[in-house]
């Protein structure tokens, strides 16, 4: 009976170990040395995540203090999004801090927390538009003390806020934002109001017939039944 030959391989470098996913680790037979180095890599990642979380928490402390002062007690901006009850008293605070130079991750959280159908959010339409137009997208440093460039998310958060705040009066400006390709693929998140209105408005249908030619928007619009 023939025996299967074990094919030797070159030991994985630290960079290669860092790229391994759970399925790769389960499939590959790592040597004891590779396993030891992988443990060190995972420990370093855990330390970096904990430090990153700490720095985000420090950055958000002034915001959370002001929210607590009006009776909105939340561990972070992101946990605020999980609330099932409205928080109208928080809206002025969120709007004020949205206009300050926080990190991308905090501004993203602030913007998404403003994606609620509150009158004060609708009245802040001009602020949201200004913040959206000037917000960068692509790769950048997302959180305080980041050393690795990641995908920025605040422009997506602002698009969510605009979609929630739009009214019949501000719909034309939302459409202009959609037409402006310099706003990137965050514009996909601006489409939801048009999706809701398309069956009632011939104008919206004509706008969508135009926007479906946009490479950033075609997949989303084409998916609608």
Tab-separated table of C-alpha atoms in Angstrom:
chain	number	residue	atom	x	y	z
A	1	UNK	CA	0.000	0.000	0.000
A	2	UNK	CA	1.500	3.305	-1.053
A	3	UNK	CA	1.860	6.132	1.429
A	4	UNK	CA	1.038	9.732	0.620
A	5	UNK	CA	4.068	11.940	0.454
A	6	UNK	CA	4.120	15.083	2.563
A	7	UNK	CA	5.182	18.007	0.412
A	8	UNK	CA	7.438	20.394	2.283
A	9	UNK	CA	6.681	24.075	1.998
A	10	UNK	CA	8.528	27.251	2.787
A	11	UNK	CA	7.632	28.580	6.260
A	12	UNK	CA	5.146	31.422	6.130
A	13	UNK	CA	6.442	34.903	6.816
A	14	UNK	CA	4.814	37.122	9.455
A	15	UNK	CA	3.189	39.144	6.649
A	16	UNK	CA	1.676	35.973	5.193
A	17	UNK	CA	0.472	34.850	8.621
A	18	UNK	CA	-1.227	38.227	9.109
A	19	UNK	CA	-3.213	37.706	5.909
A	20	UNK	CA	-4.515	34.257	6.891
A	21	UNK	CA	-8.254	33.993	7.460
A	22	UNK	CA	-9.990	31.445	9.744
A	23	UNK	CA	-10.596	29.084	6.805
A	24	UNK	CA	-6.934	29.268	5.785
A	25	UNK	CA	-5.784	28.440	9.318
A	26	UNK	CA	-8.160	25.465	9.507
A	27	UNK	CA	-6.992	24.165	6.126
A	28	UNK	CA	-3.250	24.647	6.481
A	29	UNK	CA	-1.091	22.661	8.835
A	30	UNK	CA	0.926	25.326	10.588
A	31	UNK	CA	4.198	24.440	12.243
A	32	UNK	CA	4.719	25.056	15.949
A	33	UNK	CA	6.859	28.064	15.061
A	34	UNK	CA	4.158	29.480	12.787
A	35	UNK	CA	1.507	28.936	15.468
A	36	UNK	CA	3.656	30.721	18.040
A	37	UNK	CA	4.204	33.672	15.711
A	38	UNK	CA	0.492	33.756	14.849
A	39	UNK	CA	-0.360	33.948	18.565
A	40	UNK	CA	1.942	36.966	18.922
A	41	UNK	CA	0.337	38.590	15.887
A	42	UNK	CA	-3.157	38.073	17.337
A	43	UNK	CA	-2.073	39.430	20.724
A	44	UNK	CA	-0.676	42.550	19.027
A	45	UNK	CA	-3.932	42.978	17.107
A	46	UNK	CA	-5.976	42.690	20.309
A	47	UNK	CA	-3.769	45.280	22.010
A	48	UNK	CA	-4.111	47.637	19.032
A	49	UNK	CA	-7.911	47.223	18.993
A	50	UNK	CA	-8.147	47.948	22.713
A	51	UNK	CA	-5.997	51.081	22.345
A	52	UNK	CA	-8.047	52.230	19.356
A	53	UNK	CA	-11.288	51.771	21.291
A	54	UNK	CA	-9.817	53.679	24.228
A	55	UNK	CA	-8.763	56.614	22.025
A	56	UNK	CA	-12.202	56.786	20.373
A	57	UNK	CA	-13.779	56.794	23.817
A	58	UNK	CA	-11.541	59.650	24.974
A	59	UNK	CA	-12.380	61.652	21.843
A	60	UNK	CA	-16.117	61.213	22.407
A	61	UNK	CA	-16.094	62.106	26.118
A	62	UNK	CA	-17.150	65.772	25.613
A	63	UNK	CA	-20.052	64.706	23.391
A	64	UNK	CA	-21.258	62.038	25.821
A	65	UNK	CA	-21.017	64.472	28.749
A	66	UNK	CA	-23.265	66.963	26.962
A	67	UNK	CA	-25.719	64.199	26.064
A	68	UNK	CA	-25.887	63.039	29.684
A	69	UNK	CA	-26.601	66.612	30.753
A	70	UNK	CA	-29.845	66.535	28.732
A	71	UNK	CA	-30.803	63.073	29.944
A	72	UNK	CA	-29.415	60.968	27.087
A	73	UNK	CA	-27.070	58.457	28.712
A	74	UNK	CA	-25.126	56.365	26.203
A	75	UNK	CA	-21.787	54.542	26.253
A	76	UNK	CA	-20.754	55.843	22.845
A	77	UNK	CA	-22.160	57.561	19.792
A	78	UNK	CA	-22.569	54.163	18.183
A	79	UNK	CA	-24.675	52.714	21.024
A	80	UNK	CA	-26.935	55.741	20.667
A	81	UNK	CA	-27.960	54.338	17.289
A	82	UNK	CA	-29.419	51.266	19.010
A	83	UNK	CA	-31.944	53.252	21.051
A	84	UNK	CA	-35.551	52.393	20.294
A	85	UNK	CA	-36.923	55.632	21.744
A	86	UNK	CA	-36.533	59.068	20.059
A	87	UNK	CA	-33.913	61.474	21.381
A	88	UNK	CA	-34.955	64.939	20.121
A	89	UNK	CA	-33.131	66.647	22.999
A	90	UNK	CA	-29.858	65.228	21.658
A	91	UNK	CA	-30.215	66.614	18.116
A	92	UNK	CA	-28.763	70.129	18.782
A	93	UNK	CA	-25.748	68.572	20.522
A	94	UNK	CA	-25.153	66.109	17.698
A	95	UNK	CA	-25.426	68.855	15.083
A	96	UNK	CA	-22.994	71.087	16.969
A	97	UNK	CA	-20.365	68.370	17.284
A	98	UNK	CA	-20.844	67.189	13.699
A	99	UNK	CA	-19.319	70.491	12.614
A	100	UNK	CA	-16.206	70.054	14.766
A	101	UNK	CA	-12.979	68.350	13.600
A	102	UNK	CA	-13.417	64.886	15.095
A	103	UNK	CA	-12.039	61.701	13.569
A	104	UNK	CA	-13.896	60.024	10.723
A	105	UNK	CA	-15.327	57.260	12.923
A	106	UNK	CA	-16.833	59.745	15.379
A	107	UNK	CA	-18.224	61.978	12.629
A	108	UNK	CA	-19.708	58.892	10.976
A	109	UNK	CA	-21.449	57.991	14.235
A	110	UNK	CA	-22.703	61.547	14.735
A	111	UNK	CA	-24.102	61.659	11.197
A	112	UNK	CA	-25.845	58.294	11.490
A	113	UNK	CA	-27.311	59.313	14.847
A	114	UNK	CA	-28.842	62.262	12.980
A	115	UNK	CA	-30.498	59.985	10.410
A	116	UNK	CA	-33.830	60.303	12.229
A	117	UNK	CA	-37.075	62.001	11.111
A	118	UNK	CA	-36.900	64.821	13.637
A	119	UNK	CA	-37.996	68.378	12.694
A	120	UNK	CA	-34.727	69.840	13.953
A	121	UNK	CA	-32.760	67.549	11.644
A	122	UNK	CA	-34.864	68.692	8.690
A	123	UNK	CA	-34.269	72.321	9.670
A	124	UNK	CA	-30.521	71.612	9.657
A	125	UNK	CA	-30.610	70.562	5.988
A	126	UNK	CA	-28.140	73.275	4.917
A	127	UNK	CA	-25.640	72.137	7.572
A	128	UNK	CA	-25.929	68.511	6.474
A	129	UNK	CA	-25.445	69.436	2.819
A	130	UNK	CA	-22.382	71.538	3.607
A	131	UNK	CA	-20.854	68.757	5.707
A	132	UNK	CA	-21.625	66.154	3.045
A	133	UNK	CA	-20.119	68.163	0.184
A	134	UNK	CA	-16.888	68.865	2.076
A	135	UNK	CA	-16.494	65.396	3.604
A	136	UNK	CA	-13.662	63.327	2.094
A	137	UNK	CA	-14.073	59.721	1.016
A	138	UNK	CA	-11.771	56.923	-0.058
A	139	UNK	CA	-8.879	55.879	2.171
A	140	UNK	CA	-7.691	57.771	5.221
A	141	UNK	CA	-7.047	57.602	8.942
A	142	UNK	CA	-10.385	56.645	10.448
A	143	UNK	CA	-9.841	56.779	14.211
A	144	UNK	CA	-7.563	58.780	16.540
A	145	UNK	CA	-3.964	57.526	16.529
A	146	UNK	CA	-4.567	55.259	13.500
A	147	UNK	CA	-1.432	54.446	11.538
A	148	UNK	CA	-3.119	52.346	8.841
A	149	UNK	CA	-5.303	53.952	6.198
A	150	UNK	CA	-8.792	52.452	5.965
A	151	UNK	CA	-11.991	53.237	4.094
A	152	UNK	CA	-13.534	56.470	5.367
A	153	UNK	CA	-17.188	56.232	6.388
A	154	UNK	CA	-18.393	59.671	7.493
A	155	UNK	CA	-19.633	60.622	4.005
A	156	UNK	CA	-21.829	57.508	4.017
A	157	UNK	CA	-23.194	58.514	7.431
A	158	UNK	CA	-23.989	61.991	6.150
A	159	UNK	CA	-25.770	60.506	3.134
A	160	UNK	CA	-27.957	58.517	5.553
A	161	UNK	CA	-28.756	61.710	7.479
A	162	UNK	CA	-29.671	63.558	4.283
A	163	UNK	CA	-31.933	60.725	3.141
A	164	UNK	CA	-33.771	60.878	6.462
A	165	UNK	CA	-34.018	64.689	6.471
A	166	UNK	CA	-35.128	65.352	2.889
A	167	UNK	CA	-38.505	66.974	2.310
A	168	UNK	CA	-40.469	67.925	-0.792
A	169	UNK	CA	-38.792	71.341	-0.673
A	170	UNK	CA	-35.244	69.972	-0.386
A	171	UNK	CA	-35.659	67.062	-2.809
A	172	UNK	CA	-34.273	69.081	-5.778
A	173	UNK	CA	-31.013	69.665	-3.889
A	174	UNK	CA	-30.789	65.964	-3.007
A	175	UNK	CA	-31.119	65.182	-6.710
A	176	UNK	CA	-28.292	67.612	-7.490
A	177	UNK	CA	-26.106	65.844	-4.940
A	178	UNK	CA	-26.926	62.559	-6.676
A	179	UNK	CA	-25.957	63.989	-10.038
A	180	UNK	CA	-22.592	65.197	-8.715
A	181	UNK	CA	-20.208	62.283	-9.311
A	182	UNK	CA	-17.532	63.999	-7.201
A	183	UNK	CA	-19.510	62.770	-4.174
A	184	UNK	CA	-18.501	59.195	-5.004
A	185	UNK	CA	-20.447	56.018	-4.309
A	186	UNK	CA	-21.866	57.332	-1.027
A	187	UNK	CA	-24.584	58.633	-3.357
A	188	UNK	CA	-26.103	55.144	-3.357
A	189	UNK	CA	-27.338	55.939	0.160
A	190	UNK	CA	-29.064	59.073	-1.154
A	191	UNK	CA	-31.282	57.022	-3.460
A	192	UNK	CA	-33.773	55.676	-0.895
A	193	UNK	CA	-36.111	58.722	-0.999
A	194	UNK	CA	-36.303	58.436	-4.803
A	195	UNK	CA	-37.034	54.725	-4.523
A	196	UNK	CA	-40.047	55.509	-2.317
A	197	UNK	CA	-41.317	58.279	-4.611
A	198	UNK	CA	-40.760	56.684	-8.015
A	199	UNK	CA	-44.239	55.173	-8.327
A	200	UNK	CA	-45.937	58.485	-7.501
A	201	UNK	CA	-43.771	60.959	-9.408
A	202	UNK	CA	-43.098	61.109	-13.123
A	203	UNK	CA	-40.293	63.590	-12.431
A	204	UNK	CA	-38.552	61.159	-10.071
A	205	UNK	CA	-38.857	58.393	-12.671
A	206	UNK	CA	-37.228	60.612	-15.272
A	207	UNK	CA	-34.412	61.474	-12.851
A	208	UNK	CA	-33.843	57.774	-12.163
A	209	UNK	CA	-33.744	57.080	-15.906
A	210	UNK	CA	-30.871	59.574	-16.025
A	211	UNK	CA	-29.098	58.337	-12.886
A	212	UNK	CA	-29.188	54.677	-13.921
A	213	UNK	CA	-26.463	55.544	-16.430
A	214	UNK	CA	-24.133	56.526	-13.574
A	215	UNK	CA	-21.633	53.689	-12.884
A	216	UNK	CA	-21.833	54.305	-9.114
A	217	UNK	CA	-25.638	54.067	-9.078
A	218	UNK	CA	-26.583	51.610	-11.817
A	219	UNK	CA	-26.360	48.444	-9.708
A	220	UNK	CA	-28.620	49.775	-6.949
A	221	UNK	CA	-31.244	51.282	-9.249
A	222	UNK	CA	-31.259	48.190	-11.482
A	223	UNK	CA	-31.956	45.981	-8.450
A	224	UNK	CA	-35.319	47.634	-7.788
A	225	UNK	CA	-38.337	45.644	-8.898
